[in-house]
Short mmCIF file of C-alpha atoms and ligand atoms in Angstrom, two decimals:
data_model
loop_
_atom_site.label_atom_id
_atom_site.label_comp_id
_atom_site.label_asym_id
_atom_site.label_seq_id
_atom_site.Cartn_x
_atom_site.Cartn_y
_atom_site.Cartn_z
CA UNK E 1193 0.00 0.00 0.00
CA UNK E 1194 1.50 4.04 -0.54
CA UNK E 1195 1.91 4.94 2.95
CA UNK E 1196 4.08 7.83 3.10
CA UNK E 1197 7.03 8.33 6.06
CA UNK E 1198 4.37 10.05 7.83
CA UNK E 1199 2.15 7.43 7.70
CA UNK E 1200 -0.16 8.77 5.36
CA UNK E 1201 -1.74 5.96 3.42
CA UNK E 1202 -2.69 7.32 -0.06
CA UNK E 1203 -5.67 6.47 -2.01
CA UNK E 1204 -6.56 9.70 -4.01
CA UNK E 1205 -5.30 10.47 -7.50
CA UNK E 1206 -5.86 13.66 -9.58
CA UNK E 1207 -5.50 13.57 -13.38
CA UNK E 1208 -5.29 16.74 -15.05
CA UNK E 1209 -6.25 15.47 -19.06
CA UNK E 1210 -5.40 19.23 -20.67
CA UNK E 1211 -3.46 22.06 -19.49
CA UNK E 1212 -5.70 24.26 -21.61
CA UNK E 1213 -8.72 26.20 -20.47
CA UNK E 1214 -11.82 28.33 -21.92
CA UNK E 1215 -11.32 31.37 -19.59
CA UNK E 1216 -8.53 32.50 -17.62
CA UNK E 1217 -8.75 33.20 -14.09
CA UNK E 1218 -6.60 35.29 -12.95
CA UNK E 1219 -5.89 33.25 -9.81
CA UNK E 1220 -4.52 30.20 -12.01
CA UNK E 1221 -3.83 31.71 -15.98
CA UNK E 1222 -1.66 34.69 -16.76
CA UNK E 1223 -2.57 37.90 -18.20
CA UNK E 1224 -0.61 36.95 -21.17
CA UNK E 1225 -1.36 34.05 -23.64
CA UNK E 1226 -0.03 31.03 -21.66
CA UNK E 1227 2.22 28.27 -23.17
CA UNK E 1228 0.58 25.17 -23.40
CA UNK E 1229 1.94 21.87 -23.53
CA UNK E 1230 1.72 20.22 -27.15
CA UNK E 1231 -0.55 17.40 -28.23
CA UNK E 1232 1.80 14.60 -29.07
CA UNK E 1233 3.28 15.61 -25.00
CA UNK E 1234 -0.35 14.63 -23.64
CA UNK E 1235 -0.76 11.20 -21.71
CA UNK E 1236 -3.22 9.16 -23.92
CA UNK E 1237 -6.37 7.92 -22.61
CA UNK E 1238 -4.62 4.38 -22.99
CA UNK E 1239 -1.65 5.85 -21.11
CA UNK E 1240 -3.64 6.99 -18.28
CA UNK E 1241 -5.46 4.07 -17.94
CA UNK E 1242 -2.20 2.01 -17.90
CA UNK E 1243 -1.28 4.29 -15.01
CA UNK E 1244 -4.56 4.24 -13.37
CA UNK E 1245 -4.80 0.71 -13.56
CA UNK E 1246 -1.32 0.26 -11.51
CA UNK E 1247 -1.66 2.86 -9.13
CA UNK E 1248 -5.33 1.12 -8.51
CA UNK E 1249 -3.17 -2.43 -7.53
CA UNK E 1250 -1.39 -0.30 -4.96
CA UNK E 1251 -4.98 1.00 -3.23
CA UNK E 1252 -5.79 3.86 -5.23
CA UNK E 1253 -9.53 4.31 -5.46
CA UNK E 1254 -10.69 7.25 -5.75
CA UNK E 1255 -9.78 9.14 -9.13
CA UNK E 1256 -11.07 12.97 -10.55
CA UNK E 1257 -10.63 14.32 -13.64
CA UNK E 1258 -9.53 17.73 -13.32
CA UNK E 1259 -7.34 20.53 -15.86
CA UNK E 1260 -6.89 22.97 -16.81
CA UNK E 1261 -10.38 22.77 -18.01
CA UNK E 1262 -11.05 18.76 -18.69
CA UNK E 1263 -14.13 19.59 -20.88
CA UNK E 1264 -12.00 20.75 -23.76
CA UNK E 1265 -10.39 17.60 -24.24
CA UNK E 1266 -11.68 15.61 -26.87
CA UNK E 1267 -13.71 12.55 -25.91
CA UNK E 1268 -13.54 12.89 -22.11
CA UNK E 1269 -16.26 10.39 -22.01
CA UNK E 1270 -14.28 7.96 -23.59
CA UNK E 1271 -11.97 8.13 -21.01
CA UNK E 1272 -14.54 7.89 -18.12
CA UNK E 1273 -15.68 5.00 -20.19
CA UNK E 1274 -12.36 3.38 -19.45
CA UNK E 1275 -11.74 4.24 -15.97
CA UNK E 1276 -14.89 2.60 -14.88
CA UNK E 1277 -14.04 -0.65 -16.27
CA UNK E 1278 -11.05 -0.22 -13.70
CA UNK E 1279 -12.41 -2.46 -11.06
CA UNK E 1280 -10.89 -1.44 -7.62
CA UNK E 1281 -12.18 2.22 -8.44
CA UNK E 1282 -14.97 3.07 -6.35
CA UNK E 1283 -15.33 7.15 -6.80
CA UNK E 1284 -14.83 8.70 -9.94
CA UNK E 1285 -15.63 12.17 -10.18
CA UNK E 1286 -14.99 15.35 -12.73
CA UNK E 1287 -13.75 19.33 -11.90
CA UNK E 1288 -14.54 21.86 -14.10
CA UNK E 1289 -15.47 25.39 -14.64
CA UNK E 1290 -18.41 23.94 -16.08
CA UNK E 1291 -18.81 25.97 -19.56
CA UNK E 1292 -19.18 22.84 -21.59
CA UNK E 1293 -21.15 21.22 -18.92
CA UNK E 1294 -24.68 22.11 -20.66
CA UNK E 1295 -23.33 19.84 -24.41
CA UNK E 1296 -21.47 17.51 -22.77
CA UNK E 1297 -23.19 16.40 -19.16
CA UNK E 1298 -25.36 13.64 -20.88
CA UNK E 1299 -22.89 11.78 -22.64
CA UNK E 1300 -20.48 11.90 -19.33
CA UNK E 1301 -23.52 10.36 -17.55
CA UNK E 1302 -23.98 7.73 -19.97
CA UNK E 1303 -19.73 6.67 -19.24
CA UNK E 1304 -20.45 6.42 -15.93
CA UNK E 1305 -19.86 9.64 -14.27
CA UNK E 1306 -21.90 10.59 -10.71
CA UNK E 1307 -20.13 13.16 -9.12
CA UNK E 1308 -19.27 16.74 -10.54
CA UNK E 1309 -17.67 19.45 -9.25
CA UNK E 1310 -18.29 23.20 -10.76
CA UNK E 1311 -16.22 26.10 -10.28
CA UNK E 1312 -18.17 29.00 -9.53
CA UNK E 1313 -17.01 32.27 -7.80
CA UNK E 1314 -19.34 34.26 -8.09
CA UNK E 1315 -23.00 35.11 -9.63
CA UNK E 1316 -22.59 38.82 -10.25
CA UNK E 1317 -22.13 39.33 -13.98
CA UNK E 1318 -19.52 42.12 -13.51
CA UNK E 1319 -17.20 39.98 -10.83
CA UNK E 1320 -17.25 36.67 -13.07
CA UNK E 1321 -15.90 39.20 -15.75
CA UNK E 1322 -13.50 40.61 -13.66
CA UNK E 1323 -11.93 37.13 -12.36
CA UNK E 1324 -12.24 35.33 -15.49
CA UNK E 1325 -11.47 37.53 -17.72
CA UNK E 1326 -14.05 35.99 -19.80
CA UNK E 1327 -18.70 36.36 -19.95
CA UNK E 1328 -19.45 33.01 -19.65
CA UNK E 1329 -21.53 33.37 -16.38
CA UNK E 1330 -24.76 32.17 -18.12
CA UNK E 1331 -22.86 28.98 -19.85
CA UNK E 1332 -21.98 28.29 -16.19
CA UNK E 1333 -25.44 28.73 -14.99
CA UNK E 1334 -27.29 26.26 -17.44
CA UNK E 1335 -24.93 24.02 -16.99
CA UNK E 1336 -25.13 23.37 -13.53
CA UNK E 1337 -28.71 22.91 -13.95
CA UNK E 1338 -28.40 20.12 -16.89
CA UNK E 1339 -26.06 18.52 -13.99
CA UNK E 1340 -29.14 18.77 -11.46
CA UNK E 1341 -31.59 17.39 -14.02
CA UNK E 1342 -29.47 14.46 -14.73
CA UNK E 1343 -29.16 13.45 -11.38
CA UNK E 1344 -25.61 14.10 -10.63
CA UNK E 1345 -24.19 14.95 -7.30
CA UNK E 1346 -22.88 17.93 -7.67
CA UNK E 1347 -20.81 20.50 -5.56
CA UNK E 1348 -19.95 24.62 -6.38
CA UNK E 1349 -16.12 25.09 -5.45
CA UNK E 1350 -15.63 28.92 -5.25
CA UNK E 1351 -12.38 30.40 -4.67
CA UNK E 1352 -12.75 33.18 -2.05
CA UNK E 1353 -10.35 36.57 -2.45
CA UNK E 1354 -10.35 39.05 0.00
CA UNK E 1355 -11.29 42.76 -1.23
CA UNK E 1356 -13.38 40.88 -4.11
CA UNK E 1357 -15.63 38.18 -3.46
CA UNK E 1358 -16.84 38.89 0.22
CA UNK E 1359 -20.15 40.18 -1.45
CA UNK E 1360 -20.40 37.08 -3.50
CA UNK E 1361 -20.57 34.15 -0.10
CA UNK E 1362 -24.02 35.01 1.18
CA UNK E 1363 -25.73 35.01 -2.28
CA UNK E 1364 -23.65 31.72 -3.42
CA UNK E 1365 -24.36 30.04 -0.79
CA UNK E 1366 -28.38 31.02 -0.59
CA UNK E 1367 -28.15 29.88 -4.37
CA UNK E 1368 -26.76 26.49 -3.70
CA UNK E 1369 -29.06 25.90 -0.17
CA UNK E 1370 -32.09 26.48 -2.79
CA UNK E 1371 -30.48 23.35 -5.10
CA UNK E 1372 -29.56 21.23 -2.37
CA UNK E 1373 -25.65 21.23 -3.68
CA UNK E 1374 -23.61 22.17 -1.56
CA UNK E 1375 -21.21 25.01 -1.99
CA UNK E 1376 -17.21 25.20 -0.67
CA UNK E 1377 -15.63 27.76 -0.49
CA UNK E 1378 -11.27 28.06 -1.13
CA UNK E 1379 -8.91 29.66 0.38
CA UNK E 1380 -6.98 31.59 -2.59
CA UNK E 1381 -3.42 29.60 -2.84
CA UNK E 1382 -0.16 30.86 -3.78
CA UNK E 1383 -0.46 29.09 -7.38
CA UNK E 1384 -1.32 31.86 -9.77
CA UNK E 1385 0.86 32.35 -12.77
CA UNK E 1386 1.69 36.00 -12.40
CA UNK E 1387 2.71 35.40 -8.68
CA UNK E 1388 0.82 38.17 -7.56
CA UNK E 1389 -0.55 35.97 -4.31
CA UNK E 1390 -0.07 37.63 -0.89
CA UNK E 1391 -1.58 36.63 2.32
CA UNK E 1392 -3.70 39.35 2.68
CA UNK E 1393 -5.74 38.63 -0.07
CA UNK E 1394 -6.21 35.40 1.08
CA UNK E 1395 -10.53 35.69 2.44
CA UNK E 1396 -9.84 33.05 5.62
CA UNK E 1397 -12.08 30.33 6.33
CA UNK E 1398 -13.35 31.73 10.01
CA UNK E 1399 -13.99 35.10 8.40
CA UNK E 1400 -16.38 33.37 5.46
CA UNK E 1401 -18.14 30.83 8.23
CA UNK E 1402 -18.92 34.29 10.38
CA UNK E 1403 -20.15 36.25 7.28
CA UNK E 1404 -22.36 32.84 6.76
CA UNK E 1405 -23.73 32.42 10.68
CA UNK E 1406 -24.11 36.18 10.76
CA UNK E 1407 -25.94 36.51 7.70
CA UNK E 1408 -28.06 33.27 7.21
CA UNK E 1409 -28.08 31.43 10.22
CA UNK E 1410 -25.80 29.59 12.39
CA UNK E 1411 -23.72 26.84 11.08
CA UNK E 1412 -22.84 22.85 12.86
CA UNK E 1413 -19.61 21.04 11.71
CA UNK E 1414 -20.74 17.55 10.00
CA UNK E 1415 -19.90 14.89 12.29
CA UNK E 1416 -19.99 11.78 9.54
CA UNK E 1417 -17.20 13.26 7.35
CA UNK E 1418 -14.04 11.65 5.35
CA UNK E 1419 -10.90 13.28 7.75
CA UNK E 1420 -9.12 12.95 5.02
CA UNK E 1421 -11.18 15.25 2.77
CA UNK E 1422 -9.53 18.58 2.73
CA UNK E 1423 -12.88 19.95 3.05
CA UNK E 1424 -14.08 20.93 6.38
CA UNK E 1425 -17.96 20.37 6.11
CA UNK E 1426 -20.81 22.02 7.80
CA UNK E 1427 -24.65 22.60 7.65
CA UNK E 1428 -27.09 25.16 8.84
CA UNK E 1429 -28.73 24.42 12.22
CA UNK E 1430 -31.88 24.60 10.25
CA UNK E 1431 -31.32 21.89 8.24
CA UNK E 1432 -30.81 23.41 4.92
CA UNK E 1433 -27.56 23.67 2.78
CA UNK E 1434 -23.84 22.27 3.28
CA UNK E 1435 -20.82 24.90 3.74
CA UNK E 1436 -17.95 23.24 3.01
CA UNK E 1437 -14.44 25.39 3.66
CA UNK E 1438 -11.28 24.16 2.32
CA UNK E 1439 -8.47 25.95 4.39
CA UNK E 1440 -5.12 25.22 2.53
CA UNK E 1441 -3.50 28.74 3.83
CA UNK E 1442 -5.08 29.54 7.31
CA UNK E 1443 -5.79 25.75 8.39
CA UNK E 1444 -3.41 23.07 6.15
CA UNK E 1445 -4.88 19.65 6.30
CA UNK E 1446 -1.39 18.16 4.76
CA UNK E 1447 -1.44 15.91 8.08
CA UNK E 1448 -4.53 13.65 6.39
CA UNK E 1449 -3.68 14.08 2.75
CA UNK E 1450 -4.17 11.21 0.88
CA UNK E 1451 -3.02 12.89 -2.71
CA UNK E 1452 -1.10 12.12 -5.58
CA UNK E 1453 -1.60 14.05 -8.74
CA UNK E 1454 -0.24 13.13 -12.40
CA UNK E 1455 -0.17 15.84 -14.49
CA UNK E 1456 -1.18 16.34 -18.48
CA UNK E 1457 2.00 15.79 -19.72
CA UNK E 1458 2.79 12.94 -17.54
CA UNK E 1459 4.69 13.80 -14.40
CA UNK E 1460 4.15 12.25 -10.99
CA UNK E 1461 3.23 15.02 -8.25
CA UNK E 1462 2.89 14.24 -4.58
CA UNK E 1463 2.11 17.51 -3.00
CA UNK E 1464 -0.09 20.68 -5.09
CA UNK E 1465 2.75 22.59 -3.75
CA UNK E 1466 5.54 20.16 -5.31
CA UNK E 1467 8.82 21.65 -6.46
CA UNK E 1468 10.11 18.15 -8.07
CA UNK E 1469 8.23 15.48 -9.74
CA UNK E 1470 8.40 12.18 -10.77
CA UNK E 1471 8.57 11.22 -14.98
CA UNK E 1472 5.57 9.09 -16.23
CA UNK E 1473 5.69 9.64 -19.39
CA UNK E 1474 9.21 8.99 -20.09
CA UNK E 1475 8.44 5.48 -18.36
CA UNK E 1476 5.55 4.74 -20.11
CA UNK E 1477 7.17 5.49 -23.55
CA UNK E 1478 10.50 4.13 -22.94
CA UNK E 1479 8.94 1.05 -22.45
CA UNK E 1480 8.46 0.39 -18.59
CA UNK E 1481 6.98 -2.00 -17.54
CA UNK E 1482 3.79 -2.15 -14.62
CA UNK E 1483 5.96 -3.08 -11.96
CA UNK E 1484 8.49 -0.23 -12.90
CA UNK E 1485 5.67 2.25 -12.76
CA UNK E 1486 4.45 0.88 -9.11
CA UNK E 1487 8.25 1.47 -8.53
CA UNK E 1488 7.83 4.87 -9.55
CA UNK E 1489 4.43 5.82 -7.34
CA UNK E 1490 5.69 4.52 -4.62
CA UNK E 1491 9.11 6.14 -5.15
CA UNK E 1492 6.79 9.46 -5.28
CA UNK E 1493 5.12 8.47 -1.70
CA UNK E 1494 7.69 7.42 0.27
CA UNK E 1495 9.99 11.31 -0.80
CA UNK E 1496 6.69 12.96 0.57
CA UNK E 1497 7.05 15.74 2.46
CA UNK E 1498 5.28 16.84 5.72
CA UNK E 1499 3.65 19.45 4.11
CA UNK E 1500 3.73 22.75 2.34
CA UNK E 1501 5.51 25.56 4.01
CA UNK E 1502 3.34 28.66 2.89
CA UNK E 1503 3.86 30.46 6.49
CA UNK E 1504 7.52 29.79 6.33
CA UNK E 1505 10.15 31.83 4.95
CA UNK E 1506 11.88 28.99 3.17
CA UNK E 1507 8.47 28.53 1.19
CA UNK E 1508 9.06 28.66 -2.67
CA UNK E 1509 6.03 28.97 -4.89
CA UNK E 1510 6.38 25.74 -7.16
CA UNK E 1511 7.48 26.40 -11.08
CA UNK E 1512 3.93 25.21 -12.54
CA UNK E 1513 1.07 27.38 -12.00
CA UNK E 1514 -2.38 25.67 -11.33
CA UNK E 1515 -3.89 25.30 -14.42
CA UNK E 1516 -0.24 23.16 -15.35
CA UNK E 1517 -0.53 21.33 -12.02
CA UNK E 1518 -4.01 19.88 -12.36
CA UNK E 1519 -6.46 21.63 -9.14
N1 SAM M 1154 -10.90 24.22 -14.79
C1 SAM M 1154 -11.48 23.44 -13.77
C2 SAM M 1154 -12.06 24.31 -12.67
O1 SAM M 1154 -11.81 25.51 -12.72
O2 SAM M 1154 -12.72 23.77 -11.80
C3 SAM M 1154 -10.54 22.43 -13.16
C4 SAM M 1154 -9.14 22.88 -12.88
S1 SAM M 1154 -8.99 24.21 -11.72
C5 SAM M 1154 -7.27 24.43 -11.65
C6 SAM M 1154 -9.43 23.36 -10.22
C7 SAM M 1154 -9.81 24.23 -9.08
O3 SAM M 1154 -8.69 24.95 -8.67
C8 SAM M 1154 -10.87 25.25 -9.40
O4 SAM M 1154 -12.10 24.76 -8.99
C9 SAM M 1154 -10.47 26.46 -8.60
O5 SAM M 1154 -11.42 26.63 -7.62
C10 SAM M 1154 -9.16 26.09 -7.97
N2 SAM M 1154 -8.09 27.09 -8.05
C11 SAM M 1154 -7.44 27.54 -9.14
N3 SAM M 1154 -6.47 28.41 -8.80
C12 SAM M 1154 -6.49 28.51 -7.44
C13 SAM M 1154 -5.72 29.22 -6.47
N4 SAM M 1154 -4.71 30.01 -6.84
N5 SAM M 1154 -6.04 29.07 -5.18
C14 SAM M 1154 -7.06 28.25 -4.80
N6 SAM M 1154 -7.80 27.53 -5.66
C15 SAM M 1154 -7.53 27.67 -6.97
FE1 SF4 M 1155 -9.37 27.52 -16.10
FE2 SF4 M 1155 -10.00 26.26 -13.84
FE3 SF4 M 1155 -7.77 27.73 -13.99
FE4 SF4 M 1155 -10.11 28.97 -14.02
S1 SF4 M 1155 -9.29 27.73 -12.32
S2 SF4 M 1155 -8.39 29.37 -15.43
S3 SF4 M 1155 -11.36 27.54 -15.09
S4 SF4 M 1155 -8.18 25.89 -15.12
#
């Protein structure tokens, strides 16, 4: 099994399948046209399922899709397709910013997919402009409601930035409460491309949980949670609507990660805050074999570190911004 030196056992894999993206928020993309990674550098689907498939016989089961923005590669539900034929999977599950949900929700339900993600960060036409640098806020919108009609469980991640979205928490999460999804909210993490991240733009967790209990009614943490989730999950004492508050900069749940991340163009990554990382690809290609790739996961767990050092001064903000990394 991938227990780390800290005794972390690891069960959790992110797949980024593109580094490209539809809109570019300025939290993750640059202000300038990024570089993206070339086709013929992508894994295949039949590359990631080779990986998936091996990292599966070491006790991963739990696998998302994720990007850069996963609905802009080609035949995603192919890939789903192939993943759930991967027995010892038992979650498989999709982020995305939800643009391309409304075309291609269906045919993702049809492979197999139950669980969905969408990034949403605000509802305020001006403010999704602003962030995104793109007016896509209705795309978003009717998306998330083909995703309710076909019976997926879905969630609303929303990155929260201090001196921007603190007008945006109430009315997000009033909007999710009324569709039963719950809504979680993100501390913003030093992994934008322009490295313009500094802690005090950084909305903290307590602060959006007392604009919530001040504003719509007190809030109870979840008892029957995962405590490995990085999510910290509550709901109103009145029974309706889920907070949930992922704290990466004011409360770091590294102690209970369970993550490993491989990224489009085929590196290993055991931390979202990784400065090295492990070659896939050039194993895959070279002609590895499966027992040279376990090699190489568990190589990845056991160099693990603690965890990332964001309030130390030796912190170094790692070379691939998030969209490159896979969220
Ligand atoms: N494009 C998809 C999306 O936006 O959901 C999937 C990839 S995106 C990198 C995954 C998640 O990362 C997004 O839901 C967004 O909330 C989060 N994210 C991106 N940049 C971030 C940052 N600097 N700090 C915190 N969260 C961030
Ligand atoms: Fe694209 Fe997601 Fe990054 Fe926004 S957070 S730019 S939607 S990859």
């Amino acid at each position: 099994m991938l227990i780390d030196s800290f005794g972390r056992q690891h069960n959790n894999l992110r797949i980024s399948v593109t580094d490209r993206c539809n809109i570019r928020c300025y939290y993750c993309m640059p202000e300038e046209t990024p570089v993206f990674v070339s086709h013929s550098e992508l894994l295949t689907f039949e590359e990631i399922e080779r990986f998936v498939r091996v990292a599966a016989g070491l006790g991963v089961n739990k696998v998302r899709l994720t990007g850069g923005e996963p609905l802009v590669r080609r035949d995603l539900p192919l890939l789903v397709e192939m993943l759930k034929r991967v027995a010892a999977l038992t979650d498989i599950a999709l982020t995305t910013n939800g643009l391309l949900l409304a075309e291609q929700a269906a045919s993702l339900r049809s492979a197999g997919l139950e669980r969905i993600n969408v990034h949403l960060d605000t509802l305020d036409r001006a403010r999704f402009r602003q962030i995104t640098r793109r007016d896509e806020l209705d795309r978003v919108l009717e998306g998330l409601e083909v995703c309710k009609q076909l019976g997926y469980r879905v969630k609303i991640n929303a990155v929260a930035l201090r001196g921007l979205t603190e007008p945006d928490i109430v009315p997000l999460a009033l909007f999710a409460r009324e569709r039963g999804i719950e809504v979680r909210f993100i501390e913003f993490m030093p992994l934008d491309a322009d490295g313009q991240w500094r802690r005090d733009l950084v909305l903290f967790a307590s602060e959006i949980l007392d604009i919530l209990s001040r504003e719509i009614g007190p809030l109870e943490p979840i008892q029957e949670q995962d405590p490995r989730a990085p999510a910290a999950e509550f709901r109103f004492a009145d029974g309706g609507g889920r907070i949930g508050i992922i704290a990466s900069v004011s409360r770091p749940f590294c102690g209970s990660c369970n993550r490993l991340r491989l990224t489009a163009d085929g590196k290993l990554r055991n931390c979202l805050f990784a400065t090295e990382e492990l070659d896939v690809k050039a194993l895959l290609r070279g002609g590895g074999s499966d027992s040279d790739l376990g090699g190489l996961i568990r190589q990845g767990v056991r160099e693990k570190w603690e965890g990332h050092e964001i309030h130390s001064a030796k912190f170094v903000q790692p070379p691939r911004p998030m969209y490159s990394i896979g969220g």
